[in-house]
Coordinates of C-alpha atoms in Angstrom, one line a residue:
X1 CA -2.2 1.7 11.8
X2 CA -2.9 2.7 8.6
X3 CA -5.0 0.3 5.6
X4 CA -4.1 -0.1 2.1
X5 CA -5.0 -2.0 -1.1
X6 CA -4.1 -2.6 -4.0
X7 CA -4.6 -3.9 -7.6
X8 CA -3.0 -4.3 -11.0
X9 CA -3.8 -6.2 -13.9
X10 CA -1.8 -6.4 -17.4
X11 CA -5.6 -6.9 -19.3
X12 CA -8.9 -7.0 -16.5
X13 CA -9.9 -3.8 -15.1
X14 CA -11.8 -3.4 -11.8
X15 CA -14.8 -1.3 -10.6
X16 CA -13.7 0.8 -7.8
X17 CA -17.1 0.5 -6.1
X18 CA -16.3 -3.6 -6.3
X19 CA -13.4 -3.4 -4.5
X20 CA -13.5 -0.2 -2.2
X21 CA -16.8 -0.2 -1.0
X22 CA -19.3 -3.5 -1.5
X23 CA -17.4 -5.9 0.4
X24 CA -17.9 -6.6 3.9
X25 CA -14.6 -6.0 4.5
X26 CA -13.6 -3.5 1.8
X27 CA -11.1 -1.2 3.2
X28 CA -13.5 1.6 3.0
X29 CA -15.1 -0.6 6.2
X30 CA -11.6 -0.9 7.8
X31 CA -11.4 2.0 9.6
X32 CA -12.9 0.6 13.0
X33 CA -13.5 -3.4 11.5
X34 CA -10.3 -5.7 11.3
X35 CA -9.9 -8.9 9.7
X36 CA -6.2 -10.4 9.6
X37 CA -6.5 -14.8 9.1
X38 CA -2.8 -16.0 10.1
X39 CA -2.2 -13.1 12.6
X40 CA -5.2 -12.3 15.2
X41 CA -8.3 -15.0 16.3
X42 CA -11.2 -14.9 14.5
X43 CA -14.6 -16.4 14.8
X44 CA -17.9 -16.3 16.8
X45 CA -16.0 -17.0 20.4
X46 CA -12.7 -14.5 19.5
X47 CA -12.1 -10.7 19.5
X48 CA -8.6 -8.8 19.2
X49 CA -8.7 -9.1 22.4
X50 CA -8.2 -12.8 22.4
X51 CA -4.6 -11.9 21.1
X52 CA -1.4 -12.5 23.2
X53 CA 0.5 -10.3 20.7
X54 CA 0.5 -7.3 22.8
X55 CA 1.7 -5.0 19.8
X56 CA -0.7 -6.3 17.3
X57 CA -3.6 -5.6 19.5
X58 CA -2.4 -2.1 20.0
X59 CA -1.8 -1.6 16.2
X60 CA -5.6 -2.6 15.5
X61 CA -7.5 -0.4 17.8
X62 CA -6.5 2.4 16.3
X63 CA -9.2 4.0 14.2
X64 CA -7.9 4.6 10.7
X65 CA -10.2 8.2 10.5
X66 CA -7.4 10.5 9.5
X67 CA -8.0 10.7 5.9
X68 CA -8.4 8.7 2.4
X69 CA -6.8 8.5 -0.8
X70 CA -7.5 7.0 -4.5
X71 CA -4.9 7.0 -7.4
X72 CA -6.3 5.1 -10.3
X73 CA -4.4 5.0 -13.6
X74 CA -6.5 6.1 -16.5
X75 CA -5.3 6.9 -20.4
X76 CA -7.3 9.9 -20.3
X77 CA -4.6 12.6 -20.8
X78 CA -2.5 10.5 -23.5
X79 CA -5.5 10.8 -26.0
X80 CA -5.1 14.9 -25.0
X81 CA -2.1 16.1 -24.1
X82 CA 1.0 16.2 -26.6
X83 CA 4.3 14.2 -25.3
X84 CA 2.3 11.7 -22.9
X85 CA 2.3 8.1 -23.6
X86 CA 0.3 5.8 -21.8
X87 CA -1.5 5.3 -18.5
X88 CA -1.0 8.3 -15.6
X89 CA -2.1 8.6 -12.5
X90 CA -5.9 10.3 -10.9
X91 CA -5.5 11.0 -7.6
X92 CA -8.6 11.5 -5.1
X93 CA -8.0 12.7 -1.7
X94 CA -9.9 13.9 1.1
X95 CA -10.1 14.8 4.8
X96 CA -12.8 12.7 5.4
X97 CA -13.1 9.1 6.9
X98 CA -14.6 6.8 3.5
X99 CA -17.8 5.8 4.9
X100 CA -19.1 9.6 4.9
X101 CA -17.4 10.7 1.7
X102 CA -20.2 11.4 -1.0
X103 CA -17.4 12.6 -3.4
X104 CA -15.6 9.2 -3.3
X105 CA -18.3 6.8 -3.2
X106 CA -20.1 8.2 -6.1
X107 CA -16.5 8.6 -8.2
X108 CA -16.2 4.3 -7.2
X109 CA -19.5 3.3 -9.0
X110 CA -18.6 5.1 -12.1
X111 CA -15.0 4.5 -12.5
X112 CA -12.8 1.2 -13.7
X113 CA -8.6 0.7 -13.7
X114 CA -6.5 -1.8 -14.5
X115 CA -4.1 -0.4 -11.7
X116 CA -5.2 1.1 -8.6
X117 CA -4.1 2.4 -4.8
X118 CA -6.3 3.4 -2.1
X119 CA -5.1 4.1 1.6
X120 CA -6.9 5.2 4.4
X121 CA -5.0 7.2 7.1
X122 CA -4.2 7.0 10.8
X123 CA -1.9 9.3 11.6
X124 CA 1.3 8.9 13.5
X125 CA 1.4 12.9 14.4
X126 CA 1.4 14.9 11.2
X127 CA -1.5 17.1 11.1
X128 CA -5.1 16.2 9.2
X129 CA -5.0 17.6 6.2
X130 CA -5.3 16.2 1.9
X131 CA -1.8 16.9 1.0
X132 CA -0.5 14.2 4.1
X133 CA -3.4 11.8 2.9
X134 CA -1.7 9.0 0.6
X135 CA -1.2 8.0 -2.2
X136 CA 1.8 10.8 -3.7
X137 CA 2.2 11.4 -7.0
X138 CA 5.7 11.1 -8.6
X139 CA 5.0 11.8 -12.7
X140 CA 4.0 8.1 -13.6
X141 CA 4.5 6.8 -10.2
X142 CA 2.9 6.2 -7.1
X143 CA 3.7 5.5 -3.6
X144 CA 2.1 4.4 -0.4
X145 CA 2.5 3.3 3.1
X146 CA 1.3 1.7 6.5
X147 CA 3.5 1.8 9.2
X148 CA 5.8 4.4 10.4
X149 CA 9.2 6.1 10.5
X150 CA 10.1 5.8 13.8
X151 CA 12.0 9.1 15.2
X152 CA 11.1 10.9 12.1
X153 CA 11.6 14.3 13.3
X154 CA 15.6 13.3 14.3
X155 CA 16.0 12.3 10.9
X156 CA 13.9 14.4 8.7
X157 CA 16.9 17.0 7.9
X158 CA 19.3 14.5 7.1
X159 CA 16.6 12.5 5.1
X160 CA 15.8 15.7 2.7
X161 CA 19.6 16.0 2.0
X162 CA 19.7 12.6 0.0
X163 CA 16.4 13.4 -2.2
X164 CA 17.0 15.2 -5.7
X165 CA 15.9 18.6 -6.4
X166 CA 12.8 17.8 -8.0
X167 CA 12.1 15.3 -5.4
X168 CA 11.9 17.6 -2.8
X169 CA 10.3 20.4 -4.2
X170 CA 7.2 17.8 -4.9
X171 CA 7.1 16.9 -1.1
X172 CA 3.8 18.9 -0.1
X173 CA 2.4 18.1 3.1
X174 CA 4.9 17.4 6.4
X175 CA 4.6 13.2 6.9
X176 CA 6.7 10.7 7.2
X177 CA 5.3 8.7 4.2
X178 CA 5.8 11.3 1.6
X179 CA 9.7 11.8 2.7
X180 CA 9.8 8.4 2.2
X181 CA 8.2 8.2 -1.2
X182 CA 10.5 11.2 -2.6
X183 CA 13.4 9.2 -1.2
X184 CA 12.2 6.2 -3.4
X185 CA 11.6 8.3 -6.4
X186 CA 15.1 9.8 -6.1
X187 CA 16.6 6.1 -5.9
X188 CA 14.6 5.1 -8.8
X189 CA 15.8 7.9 -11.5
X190 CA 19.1 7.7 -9.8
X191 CA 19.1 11.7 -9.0
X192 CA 17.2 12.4 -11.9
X193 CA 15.2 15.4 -12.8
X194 CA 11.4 15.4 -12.8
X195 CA 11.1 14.7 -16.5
X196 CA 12.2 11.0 -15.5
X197 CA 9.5 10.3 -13.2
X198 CA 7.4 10.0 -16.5
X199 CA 10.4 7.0 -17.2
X200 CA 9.2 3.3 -16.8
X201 CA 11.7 1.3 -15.3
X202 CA 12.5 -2.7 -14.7
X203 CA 10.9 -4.3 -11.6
X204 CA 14.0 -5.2 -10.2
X205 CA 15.3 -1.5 -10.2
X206 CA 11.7 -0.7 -8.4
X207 CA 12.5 -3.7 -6.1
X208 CA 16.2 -2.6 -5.2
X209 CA 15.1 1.2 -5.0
X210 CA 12.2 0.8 -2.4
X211 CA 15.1 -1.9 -0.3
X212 CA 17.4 0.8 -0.8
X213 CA 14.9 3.4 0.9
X214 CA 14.1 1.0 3.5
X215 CA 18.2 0.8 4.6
X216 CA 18.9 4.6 4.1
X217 CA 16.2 5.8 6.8
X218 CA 18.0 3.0 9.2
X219 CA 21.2 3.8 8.6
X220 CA 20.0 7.8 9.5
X221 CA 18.4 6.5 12.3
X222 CA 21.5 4.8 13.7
X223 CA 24.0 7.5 12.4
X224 CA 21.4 10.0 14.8
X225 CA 20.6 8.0 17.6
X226 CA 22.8 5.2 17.6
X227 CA 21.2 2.2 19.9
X228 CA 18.1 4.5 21.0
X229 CA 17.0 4.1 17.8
X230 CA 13.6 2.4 17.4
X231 CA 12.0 -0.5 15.2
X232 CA 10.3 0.9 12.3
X233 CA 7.1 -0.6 10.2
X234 CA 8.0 -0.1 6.3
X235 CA 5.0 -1.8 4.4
X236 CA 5.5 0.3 1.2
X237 CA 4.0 0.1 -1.9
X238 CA 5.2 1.8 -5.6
X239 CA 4.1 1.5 -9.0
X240 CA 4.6 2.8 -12.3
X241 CA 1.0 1.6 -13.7
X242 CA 2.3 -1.6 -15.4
X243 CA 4.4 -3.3 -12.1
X244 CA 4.1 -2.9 -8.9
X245 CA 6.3 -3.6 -5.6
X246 CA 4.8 -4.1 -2.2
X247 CA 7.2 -4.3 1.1
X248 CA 6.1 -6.0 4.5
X249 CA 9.0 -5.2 6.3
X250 CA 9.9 -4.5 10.4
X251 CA 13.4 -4.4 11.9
X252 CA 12.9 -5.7 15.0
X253 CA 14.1 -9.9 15.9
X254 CA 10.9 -10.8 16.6
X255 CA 8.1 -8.8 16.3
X256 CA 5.9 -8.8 13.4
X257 CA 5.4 -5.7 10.6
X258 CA 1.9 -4.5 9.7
X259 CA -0.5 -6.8 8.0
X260 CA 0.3 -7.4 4.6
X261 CA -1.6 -10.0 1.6
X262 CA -1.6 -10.7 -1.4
X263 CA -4.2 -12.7 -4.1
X264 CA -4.2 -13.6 -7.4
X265 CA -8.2 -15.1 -7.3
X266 CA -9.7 -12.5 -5.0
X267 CA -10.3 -10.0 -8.2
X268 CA -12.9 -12.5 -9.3
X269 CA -15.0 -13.1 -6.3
X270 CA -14.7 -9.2 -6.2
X271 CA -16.2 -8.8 -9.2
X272 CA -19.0 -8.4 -9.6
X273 CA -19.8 -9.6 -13.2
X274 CA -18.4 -12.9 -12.4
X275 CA -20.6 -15.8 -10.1
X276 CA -19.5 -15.4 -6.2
X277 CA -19.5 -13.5 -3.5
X278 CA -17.3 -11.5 -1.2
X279 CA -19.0 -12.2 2.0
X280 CA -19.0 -15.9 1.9
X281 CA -19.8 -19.0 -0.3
X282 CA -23.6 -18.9 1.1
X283 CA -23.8 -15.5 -0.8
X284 CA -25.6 -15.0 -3.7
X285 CA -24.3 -12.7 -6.4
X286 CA -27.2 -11.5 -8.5
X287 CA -25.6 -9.5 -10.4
X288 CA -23.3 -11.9 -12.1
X289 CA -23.6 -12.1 -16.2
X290 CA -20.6 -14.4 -16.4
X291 CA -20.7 -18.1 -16.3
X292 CA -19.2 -20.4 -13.8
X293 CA -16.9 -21.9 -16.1
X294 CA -15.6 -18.1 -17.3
X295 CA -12.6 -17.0 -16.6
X296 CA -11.1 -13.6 -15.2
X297 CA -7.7 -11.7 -16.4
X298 CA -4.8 -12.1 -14.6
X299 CA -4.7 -10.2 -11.8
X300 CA -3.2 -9.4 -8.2
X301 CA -4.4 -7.6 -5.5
X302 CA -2.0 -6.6 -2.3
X303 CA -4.0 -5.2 1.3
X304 CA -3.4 -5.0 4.6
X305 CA -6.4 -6.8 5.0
X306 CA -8.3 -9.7 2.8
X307 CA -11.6 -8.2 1.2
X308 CA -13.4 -11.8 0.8
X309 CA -13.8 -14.1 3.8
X310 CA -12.5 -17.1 1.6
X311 CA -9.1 -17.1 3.6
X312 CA -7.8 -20.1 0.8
X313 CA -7.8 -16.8 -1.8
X314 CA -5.2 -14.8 0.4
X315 CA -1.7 -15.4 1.0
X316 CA 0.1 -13.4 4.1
X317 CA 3.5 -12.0 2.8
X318 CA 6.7 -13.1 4.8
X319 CA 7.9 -10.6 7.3
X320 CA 10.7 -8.4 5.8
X321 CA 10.0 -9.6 2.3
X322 CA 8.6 -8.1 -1.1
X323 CA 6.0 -9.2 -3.5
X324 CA 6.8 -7.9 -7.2
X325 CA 4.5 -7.7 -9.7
X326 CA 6.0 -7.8 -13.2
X327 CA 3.7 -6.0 -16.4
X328 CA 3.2 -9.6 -17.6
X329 CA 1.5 -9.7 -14.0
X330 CA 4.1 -12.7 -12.6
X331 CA 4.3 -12.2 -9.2
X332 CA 7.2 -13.2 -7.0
X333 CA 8.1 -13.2 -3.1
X334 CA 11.8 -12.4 -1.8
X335 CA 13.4 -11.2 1.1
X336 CA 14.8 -8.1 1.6
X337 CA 18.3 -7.4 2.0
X338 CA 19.4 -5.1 5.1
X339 CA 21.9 -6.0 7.7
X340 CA 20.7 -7.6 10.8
X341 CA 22.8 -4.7 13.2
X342 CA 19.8 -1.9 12.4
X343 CA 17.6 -4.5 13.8
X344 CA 16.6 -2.1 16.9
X345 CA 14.8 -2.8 20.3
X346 CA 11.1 -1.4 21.1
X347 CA 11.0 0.5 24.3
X348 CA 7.1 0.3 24.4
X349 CA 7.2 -3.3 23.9
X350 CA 10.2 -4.7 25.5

């Protein structure tokens, strides 16, 4: 499966080279390396294979190879260009696994946000190409995903029939993902036109447009294929800059979605001004010119994997639940709301 992460902060920015690449297990190290407390064994004696969860297993020997992304909000073109207020998007993306990119490791040392996305790709069928890497742009917002539409092609018709104009004429490269993040933008502005993607709007409208995504592609899927339909993995992720939403989300009885975590103390052991290290508490950070006794911004940081080995820092998100992220930077779990009848059976994994 795919790997994203995430962070936003209402007042303490983040180096991108702190948090992409340094780490041990920075996701720019997750495309072959997996580290999931809570879900899969770990330690000296344990491997994945250790792991009775058949479909988890499968999920995380897939090498995430096909692709990178970066969208980091910036107020660059508000100090510029007439009629633009606030923080927009940068987008980086490339063909290219991370660990080889020059381009994107040398943009990371020299580049801070107080709101960033970066996702690295394996894909589910679409072809290897930029325009299918994630994030996608939507104006202000931002959208991303790990996990996968089941029986996309059945429903991909039906699905560009509900987006808006505007919405679909932005839809560039041919995945699943990006369907699904013009289907979100569309919720969001309520049909609107492409001069209210540049709109902020209330977390709880986020919230109950991403849910509302999440139900739409079943309800296609059942509407196409009735019981043959298959469980889909929905961890989703939008934000406008100033809030963010994050989905974990499966619709299956038992089995588990994707990895999903989130932190609100990680963002200091990541940084690298502040005392403590990533890779354990026997690290040393040298590089710290903040006191002990110093404290960081708020902050909060959602991946599919934890970045520090302190596993106290990271909380695992509820299956078929939502972390929001308010601007004030309160974040709070609930569960989604879908009716238990598109819960669907896995043929692969009876």
């Amino acid at each position: 499966m795919c790997r994203w992460f995430a962070y936003i902060s209402p007042q303490e920015p983040c180096l991108l080279s702190d948090v992409l690449i340094d780490p041990a297990n920075a996701i720019s190290k997750q495309c072959s390396e997996h580290y999931l407390p809570k879900l899969l064994p770990h330690g000296e004696e344990h491997d994945l294979d250790d792991s009775n969860d058949a479909l988890m297993k499968m999920r995380n020997s897939l090498l995430n190879m096909d692709g990178l992304g970066v969208a980091w909000y910036t107020n660059a073109a508000e100090n510029y260009v007439k009629g633009v207020d606030g923080q927009r998007p940068a987008l980086y993306k490339s063909q290219s696994p991370p660990i080889s990119d020059f381009n994107f490791r040398n943009l990371c040392s020299n580049t801070e946000t107080q709101c960033l996305f970066a996702h690295i790709r394996a894909t589910s069928g679409s072809v290897v190409t930029q325009v299918n890497s994630h994030p996608f742009v939507f104006g202000r917002h931002v959208f991303m995903h790990n996990g996968v539409i089941s029986n996309f092609s059945n429903i991909r018709r039906d699905m560009t029939d509900l987006l808006s104009f505007d919405a679909y004429c932005n839809v560039l490269g041919s995945t699943d993902s990006e369907h699904a993040a013009a289907l979100y933008i569309t919720n969001l502005t309520n049909h609107g036109a492409k001069d209210t993607w540049e709109k902020e709007y209330p977390v709880t409208e986020m919230l109950s447009a991403i849910n509302k995504t999440i139900v739409q592609i079943m309800e296609l899927q059942r509407k196409q294929l009735g019981d043959k339909a298959a469980p889909n993995s929905l961890n989703f992720c939008a934000t406008d800059g100033h809030k963010m939403v994050a989905t974990r989300f499966r619709n299956h009885a038992t089995q588990q979605p994707p990895s999903l975590y989130w932190s609100e103390f990680a963002g200091r052991t990541l940084n690298q001004k502040f005392p403590g290290h990533p890779d354990g508490a026997d690290m040393v950070n040298e590089a710290a010119t903040k006191g002990t006794d110093e404290q960081i911004g708020k902050h909060t940081i959602i991946a599919s994997e934890p970045t520090t080995h302190d596993e106290g820092e990271w909380h695992l998100i509820n299956a078929n639940c939502a972390l929001t992220v308010d601007e004030n930077g309160t974040e709070k779990e609930v569960p989604l709301q879908f009716d238990t009848k598109f819960n669907a059976v896995d043929p692969n994994f009876p």
